[in-house]
Amino acid sequence: QVQLVESGGGLVQAGGSLRLSCAASGRTFRRYSMAWFRQAPEKEREFVAAIAWSGWTTYADSVKGRFTISRDNAKSIMYLQMNSLNPEDTAVYYCAGDLGPYGSSEVRSYGDWGQGTQVTVSS
């Protein structure tokens, strides 16, 4: 099990950029597949992006071409670079992780979650 702490959220205007970070404790981070999910008010938590321990990545169609997920195993940190933000991206963003080689898009595939960081995009 790892402890996950997100940071980097905030208020940004439409068209702007933010970079989220997810810092992980523990020495098994490099064996974890990691992902970002988001949840807007009164909506279900939805997949944003995932990165497998191999570095393989996958994205939701809604963010493809605008968001980039990456990881630094030496620092035990995962990132989400978000560009061309629009109001529909407003949500609480959560990082998630679990042991295993595959980057899943399913909430149920992840056992470890951060507390979330708020991203608000104004029009």
mmCIF file of N, CA and C in Angstrom:
data_model
loop_
_atom_site.group_PDB
_atom_site.id
_atom_site.type_symbol
_atom_site.label_atom_id
_atom_site.label_comp_id
_atom_site.label_asym_id
_atom_site.label_seq_id
_atom_site.Cartn_x
_atom_site.Cartn_y
_atom_site.Cartn_z
ATOM 1 N N GLN A 1 0.848 -1.193 0.000
ATOM 2 C CA GLN A 1 0.000 0.000 0.000
ATOM 3 C C GLN A 1 0.884 1.244 0.000
ATOM 4 N N VAL A 2 0.437 2.280 -0.730
ATOM 5 C CA VAL A 2 1.145 3.548 -0.738
ATOM 6 C C VAL A 2 0.184 4.643 -0.314
ATOM 7 N N GLN A 3 0.738 5.679 0.263
ATOM 8 C CA GLN A 3 -0.024 6.885 0.579
ATOM 9 C C GLN A 3 0.151 7.860 -0.570
ATOM 10 N N LEU A 4 -0.950 8.444 -1.026
ATOM 11 C CA LEU A 4 -0.919 9.322 -2.191
ATOM 12 C C LEU A 4 -1.403 10.718 -1.801
ATOM 13 N N VAL A 5 -0.671 11.734 -2.223
ATOM 14 C CA VAL A 5 -1.030 13.119 -1.909
ATOM 15 C C VAL A 5 -0.959 13.949 -3.182
ATOM 16 N N GLU A 6 -2.103 14.509 -3.566
ATOM 17 C CA GLU A 6 -2.163 15.353 -4.760
ATOM 18 C C GLU A 6 -1.866 16.806 -4.409
ATOM 19 N N SER A 7 -1.378 17.532 -5.392
ATOM 20 C CA SER A 7 -1.183 18.970 -5.269
ATOM 21 C C SER A 7 -1.224 19.590 -6.650
ATOM 22 N N GLY A 8 -1.327 20.915 -6.681
ATOM 23 C CA GLY A 8 -1.262 21.619 -7.954
ATOM 24 C C GLY A 8 -2.590 22.125 -8.491
ATOM 25 N N GLY A 9 -3.676 21.802 -7.817
ATOM 26 C CA GLY A 9 -4.965 22.292 -8.271
ATOM 27 C C GLY A 9 -5.112 23.788 -8.050
ATOM 28 N N GLY A 10 -6.179 24.351 -8.595
ATOM 29 C CA GLY A 10 -6.417 25.774 -8.412
ATOM 30 C C GLY A 10 -7.431 26.300 -9.383
ATOM 31 N N LEU A 11 -7.486 27.625 -9.493
ATOM 32 C CA LEU A 11 -8.406 28.317 -10.384
ATOM 33 C C LEU A 11 -7.639 28.832 -11.592
ATOM 34 N N VAL A 12 -8.151 28.548 -12.776
ATOM 35 C CA VAL A 12 -7.483 28.974 -14.002
ATOM 36 C C VAL A 12 -8.548 29.378 -15.013
ATOM 37 N N GLN A 13 -8.203 30.292 -15.890
ATOM 38 C CA GLN A 13 -9.134 30.702 -16.938
ATOM 39 C C GLN A 13 -9.150 29.684 -18.073
ATOM 40 N N ALA A 14 -10.239 29.655 -18.795
ATOM 41 C CA ALA A 14 -10.348 28.771 -19.954
ATOM 42 C C ALA A 14 -9.190 29.035 -20.915
ATOM 43 N N GLY A 15 -8.618 27.954 -21.413
ATOM 44 C CA GLY A 15 -7.465 28.049 -22.287
ATOM 45 C C GLY A 15 -6.139 27.964 -21.562
ATOM 46 N N GLY A 16 -6.185 28.035 -20.240
ATOM 47 C CA GLY A 16 -4.967 27.991 -19.442
ATOM 48 C C GLY A 16 -4.480 26.581 -19.168
ATOM 49 N N SER A 17 -3.441 26.508 -18.349
ATOM 50 C CA SER A 17 -2.796 25.229 -18.048
ATOM 51 C C SER A 17 -2.570 25.080 -16.540
ATOM 52 N N LEU A 18 -2.534 23.836 -16.114
ATOM 53 C CA LEU A 18 -2.158 23.485 -14.745
ATOM 54 C C LEU A 18 -1.379 22.183 -14.792
ATOM 55 N N ARG A 19 -0.521 21.979 -13.798
ATOM 56 C CA ARG A 19 0.136 20.689 -13.653
ATOM 57 C C ARG A 19 -0.156 20.140 -12.269
ATOM 58 N N LEU A 20 -0.767 18.985 -12.241
ATOM 59 C CA LEU A 20 -1.044 18.301 -10.987
ATOM 60 C C LEU A 20 0.090 17.335 -10.679
ATOM 61 N N SER A 21 0.350 17.178 -9.388
ATOM 62 C CA SER A 21 1.346 16.216 -8.934
ATOM 63 C C SER A 21 0.699 15.256 -7.949
ATOM 64 N N CYS A 22 1.209 14.044 -7.922
ATOM 65 C CA CYS A 22 0.756 13.032 -6.968
ATOM 66 C C CYS A 22 2.007 12.395 -6.378
ATOM 67 N N ALA A 23 2.267 12.707 -5.117
ATOM 68 C CA ALA A 23 3.437 12.171 -4.439
ATOM 69 C C ALA A 23 3.070 10.905 -3.694
ATOM 70 N N ALA A 24 3.878 9.876 -3.859
ATOM 71 C CA ALA A 24 3.603 8.577 -3.244
ATOM 72 C C ALA A 24 4.652 8.228 -2.214
ATOM 73 N N SER A 25 4.213 7.684 -1.111
ATOM 74 C CA SER A 25 5.147 7.174 -0.109
ATOM 75 C C SER A 25 5.372 5.693 -0.374
ATOM 76 N N GLY A 26 6.378 5.121 0.259
ATOM 77 C CA GLY A 26 6.625 3.702 0.081
ATOM 78 C C GLY A 26 7.646 3.443 -1.007
ATOM 79 N N ARG A 27 8.182 2.231 -0.989
ATOM 80 C CA ARG A 27 9.266 1.910 -1.903
ATOM 81 C C ARG A 27 8.830 1.080 -3.098
ATOM 82 N N THR A 28 7.504 0.892 -3.238
ATOM 83 C CA THR A 28 7.022 0.045 -4.323
ATOM 84 C C THR A 28 6.421 0.829 -5.461
ATOM 85 N N PHE A 29 6.608 2.152 -5.481
ATOM 86 C CA PHE A 29 5.964 2.992 -6.486
ATOM 87 C C PHE A 29 6.276 2.514 -7.894
ATOM 88 N N ARG A 30 7.489 2.109 -8.145
ATOM 89 C CA ARG A 30 7.845 1.730 -9.506
ATOM 90 C C ARG A 30 7.089 0.491 -9.981
ATOM 91 N N ARG A 31 6.508 -0.258 -9.057
ATOM 92 C CA ARG A 31 5.733 -1.438 -9.423
ATOM 93 C C ARG A 31 4.237 -1.142 -9.507
ATOM 94 N N TYR A 32 3.888 0.099 -9.308
ATOM 95 C CA TYR A 32 2.487 0.493 -9.319
ATOM 96 C C TYR A 32 2.072 1.012 -10.693
ATOM 97 N N SER A 33 0.878 0.650 -11.110
ATOM 98 C CA SER A 33 0.214 1.371 -12.171
ATOM 99 C C SER A 33 -0.558 2.509 -11.530
ATOM 100 N N MET A 34 -0.553 3.655 -12.173
ATOM 101 C CA MET A 34 -1.122 4.871 -11.595
ATOM 102 C C MET A 34 -2.124 5.494 -12.554
ATOM 103 N N ALA A 35 -3.026 6.282 -11.987
ATOM 104 C CA ALA A 35 -4.050 6.901 -12.829
ATOM 105 C C ALA A 35 -4.563 8.180 -12.189
ATOM 106 N N TRP A 36 -5.177 8.993 -13.023
ATOM 107 C CA TRP A 36 -5.929 10.165 -12.579
ATOM 108 C C TRP A 36 -7.406 9.946 -12.915
ATOM 109 N N PHE A 37 -8.238 10.284 -11.941
ATOM 110 C CA PHE A 37 -9.676 10.312 -12.131
ATOM 111 C C PHE A 37 -10.168 11.695 -11.708
ATOM 112 N N ARG A 38 -11.388 12.021 -12.082
ATOM 113 C CA ARG A 38 -11.967 13.289 -11.650
ATOM 114 C C ARG A 38 -13.447 13.112 -11.364
ATOM 115 N N GLN A 39 -13.948 13.981 -10.513
ATOM 116 C CA GLN A 39 -15.361 13.917 -10.152
ATOM 117 C C GLN A 39 -15.906 15.328 -10.029
ATOM 118 N N ALA A 40 -16.865 15.627 -10.887
ATOM 119 C CA ALA A 40 -17.561 16.908 -10.841
ATOM 120 C C ALA A 40 -18.772 16.777 -9.924
ATOM 121 N N PRO A 41 -19.295 17.910 -9.439
ATOM 122 C CA PRO A 41 -20.457 17.851 -8.542
ATOM 123 C C PRO A 41 -21.613 17.086 -9.159
ATOM 124 N N GLU A 42 -22.183 16.181 -8.387
ATOM 125 C CA GLU A 42 -23.348 15.386 -8.771
ATOM 126 C C GLU A 42 -23.080 14.483 -9.969
ATOM 127 N N LYS A 43 -21.833 14.182 -10.218
ATOM 128 C CA LYS A 43 -21.481 13.253 -11.300
ATOM 129 C C LYS A 43 -20.638 12.125 -10.738
ATOM 130 N N GLU A 44 -20.579 11.034 -11.464
ATOM 131 C CA GLU A 44 -19.759 9.912 -11.037
ATOM 132 C C GLU A 44 -18.281 10.198 -11.304
ATOM 133 N N ARG A 45 -17.446 9.519 -10.552
ATOM 134 C CA ARG A 45 -16.014 9.634 -10.777
ATOM 135 C C ARG A 45 -15.679 9.051 -12.149
ATOM 136 N N GLU A 46 -14.881 9.781 -12.923
ATOM 137 C CA GLU A 46 -14.566 9.333 -14.275
ATOM 138 C C GLU A 46 -13.065 9.290 -14.511
ATOM 139 N N PHE A 47 -12.706 8.388 -15.373
ATOM 140 C CA PHE A 47 -11.315 8.174 -15.744
ATOM 141 C C PHE A 47 -10.781 9.346 -16.550
ATOM 142 N N VAL A 48 -9.537 9.717 -16.283
ATOM 143 C CA VAL A 48 -8.866 10.767 -17.044
ATOM 144 C C VAL A 48 -7.669 10.193 -17.820
ATOM 145 N N ALA A 49 -6.750 9.574 -17.105
ATOM 146 C CA ALA A 49 -5.542 9.043 -17.738
ATOM 147 C C ALA A 49 -4.892 8.014 -16.821
ATOM 148 N N ALA A 50 -4.139 7.108 -17.409
ATOM 149 C CA ALA A 50 -3.426 6.093 -16.636
ATOM 150 C C ALA A 50 -2.048 5.874 -17.225
ATOM 151 N N ILE A 51 -1.132 5.456 -16.358
ATOM 152 C CA ILE A 51 0.223 5.132 -16.800
ATOM 153 C C ILE A 51 0.648 3.848 -16.106
ATOM 154 N N ALA A 52 1.041 2.875 -16.882
ATOM 155 C CA ALA A 52 1.477 1.598 -16.345
ATOM 156 C C ALA A 52 2.899 1.697 -15.846
ATOM 157 N N TRP A 53 3.338 0.673 -15.113
ATOM 158 C CA TRP A 53 4.707 0.734 -14.598
ATOM 159 C C TRP A 53 5.740 0.739 -15.731
ATOM 160 N N SER A 54 5.343 0.281 -16.913
ATOM 161 C CA SER A 54 6.243 0.284 -18.077
ATOM 162 C C SER A 54 6.350 1.651 -18.728
ATOM 163 N N GLY A 55 5.428 2.548 -18.347
ATOM 164 C CA GLY A 55 5.383 3.842 -18.995
ATOM 165 C C GLY A 55 4.290 3.955 -20.042
ATOM 166 N N TRP A 56 3.651 2.840 -20.357
ATOM 167 C CA TRP A 56 2.533 2.852 -21.303
ATOM 168 C C TRP A 56 1.422 3.728 -20.759
ATOM 169 N N THR A 57 0.798 4.533 -21.629
ATOM 170 C CA THR A 57 -0.238 5.465 -21.193
ATOM 171 C C THR A 57 -1.526 5.294 -21.975
ATOM 172 N N THR A 58 -2.624 5.712 -21.360
ATOM 173 C CA THR A 58 -3.920 5.731 -22.021
ATOM 174 C C THR A 58 -4.713 6.914 -21.478
ATOM 175 N N TYR A 59 -5.598 7.472 -22.320
ATOM 176 C CA TYR A 59 -6.330 8.675 -21.960
ATOM 177 C C TYR A 59 -7.807 8.538 -22.286
ATOM 178 N N ALA A 60 -8.622 9.272 -21.535
ATOM 179 C CA ALA A 60 -10.020 9.421 -21.908
ATOM 180 C C ALA A 60 -10.087 10.262 -23.173
ATOM 181 N N ASP A 61 -11.072 9.992 -24.006
ATOM 182 C CA ASP A 61 -11.201 10.734 -25.261
ATOM 183 C C ASP A 61 -11.350 12.236 -25.012
ATOM 184 N N SER A 62 -11.983 12.599 -23.911
ATOM 185 C CA SER A 62 -12.260 14.009 -23.639
ATOM 186 C C SER A 62 -11.004 14.827 -23.341
ATOM 187 N N VAL A 63 -9.919 14.157 -23.000
ATOM 188 C CA VAL A 63 -8.690 14.891 -22.650
ATOM 189 C C VAL A 63 -7.538 14.582 -23.605
ATOM 190 N N LYS A 64 -7.740 13.654 -24.499
ATOM 191 C CA LYS A 64 -6.672 13.246 -25.420
ATOM 192 C C LYS A 64 -6.193 14.440 -26.232
ATOM 193 N N GLY A 65 -4.875 14.616 -26.269
ATOM 194 C CA GLY A 65 -4.298 15.722 -27.007
ATOM 195 C C GLY A 65 -4.144 16.986 -26.188
ATOM 196 N N ARG A 66 -4.792 17.039 -25.005
ATOM 197 C CA ARG A 66 -4.683 18.213 -24.139
ATOM 198 C C ARG A 66 -3.946 17.899 -22.842
ATOM 199 N N PHE A 67 -4.125 16.692 -22.329
ATOM 200 C CA PHE A 67 -3.518 16.299 -21.059
ATOM 201 C C PHE A 67 -2.385 15.302 -21.315
ATOM 202 N N THR A 68 -1.369 15.348 -20.467
ATOM 203 C CA THR A 68 -0.261 14.396 -20.550
ATOM 204 C C THR A 68 0.048 13.848 -19.165
ATOM 205 N N ILE A 69 0.025 12.533 -19.048
ATOM 206 C CA ILE A 69 0.363 11.882 -17.788
ATOM 207 C C ILE A 69 1.806 11.402 -17.859
ATOM 208 N N SER A 70 2.516 11.514 -16.748
ATOM 209 C CA SER A 70 3.903 11.060 -16.701
ATOM 210 C C SER A 70 4.246 10.660 -15.270
ATOM 211 N N ARG A 71 5.391 10.026 -15.113
ATOM 212 C CA ARG A 71 5.813 9.612 -13.774
ATOM 213 C C ARG A 71 7.320 9.692 -13.657
ATOM 214 N N ASP A 72 7.784 9.930 -12.447
ATOM 215 C CA ASP A 72 9.206 9.940 -12.134
ATOM 216 C C ASP A 72 9.389 8.913 -11.018
ATOM 217 N N ASN A 73 9.807 7.720 -11.385
ATOM 218 C CA ASN A 73 9.926 6.655 -10.388
ATOM 219 C C ASN A 73 11.001 6.953 -9.346
ATOM 220 N N ALA A 74 12.034 7.673 -9.724
ATOM 221 C CA ALA A 74 13.100 8.001 -8.777
ATOM 222 C C ALA A 74 12.584 8.898 -7.663
ATOM 223 N N LYS A 75 11.610 9.737 -7.989
ATOM 224 C CA LYS A 75 11.038 10.662 -6.999
ATOM 225 C C LYS A 75 9.703 10.177 -6.463
ATOM 226 N N SER A 76 9.192 9.093 -6.998
ATOM 227 C CA SER A 76 7.880 8.558 -6.594
ATOM 228 C C SER A 76 6.781 9.604 -6.780
ATOM 229 N N ILE A 77 6.765 10.231 -7.936
ATOM 230 C CA ILE A 77 5.773 11.264 -8.237
ATOM 231 C C ILE A 77 5.163 10.994 -9.610
ATOM 232 N N MET A 78 3.861 11.212 -9.690
ATOM 233 C CA MET A 78 3.152 11.163 -10.955
ATOM 234 C C MET A 78 2.637 12.566 -11.257
ATOM 235 N N TYR A 79 2.572 12.894 -12.545
ATOM 236 C CA TYR A 79 2.136 14.220 -12.947
ATOM 237 C C TYR A 79 0.969 14.124 -13.935
ATOM 238 N N LEU A 80 0.219 15.219 -13.987
ATOM 239 C CA LEU A 80 -0.778 15.390 -15.033
ATOM 240 C C LEU A 80 -0.662 16.822 -15.535
ATOM 241 N N GLN A 81 -0.107 16.975 -16.725
ATOM 242 C CA GLN A 81 -0.023 18.284 -17.359
ATOM 243 C C GLN A 81 -1.315 18.517 -18.119
ATOM 244 N N MET A 82 -2.012 19.585 -17.769
ATOM 245 C CA MET A 82 -3.313 19.876 -18.374
ATOM 246 C C MET A 82 -3.231 21.190 -19.135
ATOM 247 N N ASN A 83 -3.432 21.130 -20.437
ATOM 248 C CA ASN A 83 -3.397 22.307 -21.299
ATOM 249 C C ASN A 83 -4.769 22.529 -21.928
ATOM 250 N N SER A 84 -4.969 23.728 -22.443
ATOM 251 C CA SER A 84 -6.228 24.070 -23.124
ATOM 252 C C SER A 84 -7.434 23.699 -22.273
ATOM 253 N N LEU A 85 -7.376 24.085 -21.024
ATOM 254 C CA LEU A 85 -8.453 23.733 -20.097
ATOM 255 C C LEU A 85 -9.741 24.462 -20.465
ATOM 256 N N ASN A 86 -10.858 23.794 -20.223
ATOM 257 C CA ASN A 86 -12.163 24.413 -20.440
ATOM 258 C C ASN A 86 -13.041 24.165 -19.209
ATOM 259 N N PRO A 87 -14.144 24.893 -19.081
ATOM 260 C CA PRO A 87 -14.975 24.760 -17.874
ATOM 261 C C PRO A 87 -15.447 23.333 -17.601
ATOM 262 N N GLU A 88 -15.566 22.520 -18.636
ATOM 263 C CA GLU A 88 -15.990 21.133 -18.454
ATOM 264 C C GLU A 88 -14.934 20.289 -17.732
ATOM 265 N N ASP A 89 -13.729 20.820 -17.604
ATOM 266 C CA ASP A 89 -12.673 20.110 -16.871
ATOM 267 C C ASP A 89 -12.742 20.388 -15.368
ATOM 268 N N THR A 90 -13.630 21.264 -14.948
ATOM 269 C CA THR A 90 -13.770 21.571 -13.533
ATOM 270 C C THR A 90 -14.218 20.344 -12.754
ATOM 271 N N ALA A 91 -13.441 19.988 -11.731
ATOM 272 C CA ALA A 91 -13.728 18.790 -10.941
ATOM 273 C C ALA A 91 -12.699 18.664 -9.831
ATOM 274 N N VAL A 92 -12.953 17.739 -8.928
ATOM 275 C CA VAL A 92 -11.914 17.306 -7.995
ATOM 276 C C VAL A 92 -11.140 16.190 -8.684
ATOM 277 N N TYR A 93 -9.840 16.328 -8.736
ATOM 278 C CA TYR A 93 -8.982 15.355 -9.410
ATOM 279 C C TYR A 93 -8.312 14.473 -8.361
ATOM 280 N N TYR A 94 -8.405 13.168 -8.582
ATOM 281 C CA TYR A 94 -7.857 12.181 -7.667
ATOM 282 C C TYR A 94 -6.781 11.365 -8.359
ATOM 283 N N CYS A 95 -5.703 11.094 -7.649
ATOM 284 C CA CYS A 95 -4.755 10.116 -8.162
ATOM 285 C C CYS A 95 -5.028 8.768 -7.488
ATOM 286 N N ALA A 96 -4.718 7.726 -8.211
ATOM 287 C CA ALA A 96 -4.991 6.377 -7.741
ATOM 288 C C ALA A 96 -3.869 5.457 -8.183
ATOM 289 N N GLY A 97 -3.669 4.392 -7.409
ATOM 290 C CA GLY A 97 -2.612 3.467 -7.764
ATOM 291 C C GLY A 97 -2.902 2.063 -7.291
ATOM 292 N N ASP A 98 -2.256 1.105 -7.919
ATOM 293 C CA ASP A 98 -2.363 -0.281 -7.479
ATOM 294 C C ASP A 98 -1.212 -1.084 -8.082
ATOM 295 N N LEU A 99 -0.826 -2.117 -7.365
ATOM 296 C CA LEU A 99 0.229 -2.991 -7.857
ATOM 297 C C LEU A 99 -0.227 -3.681 -9.122
ATOM 298 N N GLY A 100 0.665 -3.776 -10.074
ATOM 299 C CA GLY A 100 0.305 -4.454 -11.305
ATOM 300 C C GLY A 100 0.837 -3.704 -12.503
ATOM 301 N N PRO A 101 1.013 -4.415 -13.604
ATOM 302 C CA PRO A 101 1.671 -3.810 -14.770
ATOM 303 C C PRO A 101 0.769 -3.016 -15.684
ATOM 304 N N TYR A 102 -0.558 -3.081 -15.486
ATOM 305 C CA TYR A 102 -1.449 -2.505 -16.478
ATOM 306 C C TYR A 102 -2.078 -1.211 -16.007
ATOM 307 N N GLY A 103 -2.239 -0.261 -16.904
ATOM 308 C CA GLY A 103 -2.897 0.993 -16.604
ATOM 309 C C GLY A 103 -4.370 0.901 -16.915
ATOM 310 N N SER A 104 -5.173 0.587 -15.913
ATOM 311 C CA SER A 104 -6.602 0.394 -16.117
ATOM 312 C C SER A 104 -7.354 1.715 -16.073
ATOM 313 N N SER A 105 -8.502 1.756 -16.754
ATOM 314 C CA SER A 105 -9.377 2.924 -16.719
ATOM 315 C C SER A 105 -10.551 2.729 -15.755
ATOM 316 N N GLU A 106 -10.535 1.630 -15.007
ATOM 317 C CA GLU A 106 -11.642 1.308 -14.117
ATOM 318 C C GLU A 106 -11.339 1.738 -12.677
ATOM 319 N N VAL A 107 -12.311 2.404 -12.052
ATOM 320 C CA VAL A 107 -12.156 2.814 -10.655
ATOM 321 C C VAL A 107 -11.852 1.608 -9.778
ATOM 322 N N ARG A 108 -12.517 0.504 -10.025
ATOM 323 C CA ARG A 108 -12.394 -0.671 -9.165
ATOM 324 C C ARG A 108 -11.027 -1.341 -9.244
ATOM 325 N N SER A 109 -10.209 -0.938 -10.214
ATOM 326 C CA SER A 109 -8.874 -1.534 -10.354
ATOM 327 C C SER A 109 -7.855 -0.941 -9.400
ATOM 328 N N TYR A 110 -8.223 0.116 -8.709
ATOM 329 C CA TYR A 110 -7.264 0.828 -7.871
ATOM 330 C C TYR A 110 -7.665 0.771 -6.399
ATOM 331 N N GLY A 111 -6.707 0.382 -5.575
ATOM 332 C CA GLY A 111 -6.984 0.258 -4.151
ATOM 333 C C GLY A 111 -6.490 1.425 -3.320
ATOM 334 N N ASP A 112 -5.590 2.210 -3.871
ATOM 335 C CA ASP A 112 -5.013 3.336 -3.131
ATOM 336 C C ASP A 112 -5.407 4.648 -3.804
ATOM 337 N N TRP A 113 -5.915 5.580 -2.998
ATOM 338 C CA TRP A 113 -6.405 6.851 -3.521
ATOM 339 C C TRP A 113 -5.898 8.022 -2.683
ATOM 340 N N GLY A 114 -5.690 9.151 -3.360
ATOM 341 C CA GLY A 114 -5.392 10.375 -2.671
ATOM 342 C C GLY A 114 -6.661 11.065 -2.218
ATOM 343 N N GLN A 115 -6.486 12.225 -1.581
ATOM 344 C CA GLN A 115 -7.627 12.946 -1.029
ATOM 345 C C GLN A 115 -8.284 13.869 -2.056
ATOM 346 N N GLY A 116 -7.617 14.101 -3.169
ATOM 347 C CA GLY A 116 -8.176 14.932 -4.231
ATOM 348 C C GLY A 116 -7.690 16.366 -4.175
ATOM 349 N N THR A 117 -7.677 17.001 -5.335
ATOM 350 C CA THR A 117 -7.324 18.418 -5.436
ATOM 351 C C THR A 117 -8.310 19.076 -6.396
ATOM 352 N N GLN A 118 -8.798 20.245 -6.025
ATOM 353 C CA GLN A 118 -9.828 20.922 -6.803
ATOM 354 C C GLN A 118 -9.212 21.676 -7.983
ATOM 355 N N VAL A 119 -9.807 21.471 -9.146
ATOM 356 C CA VAL A 119 -9.456 22.229 -10.339
ATOM 357 C C VAL A 119 -10.717 22.956 -10.794
ATOM 358 N N THR A 120 -10.625 24.271 -10.918
ATOM 359 C CA THR A 120 -11.753 25.087 -11.356
ATOM 360 C C THR A 120 -11.325 25.903 -12.557
ATOM 361 N N VAL A 121 -12.065 25.767 -13.646
ATOM 362 C CA VAL A 121 -11.762 26.493 -14.874
ATOM 363 C C VAL A 121 -12.894 27.480 -15.121
ATOM 364 N N SER A 122 -12.552 28.746 -15.155
ATOM 365 C CA SER A 122 -13.559 29.783 -15.378
ATOM 366 C C SER A 122 -13.649 30.134 -16.854
ATOM 367 N N SER A 123 -14.847 30.501 -17.274
ATOM 368 C CA SER A 123 -15.055 30.828 -18.701
ATOM 369 C C SER A 123 -14.794 32.303 -18.975
#
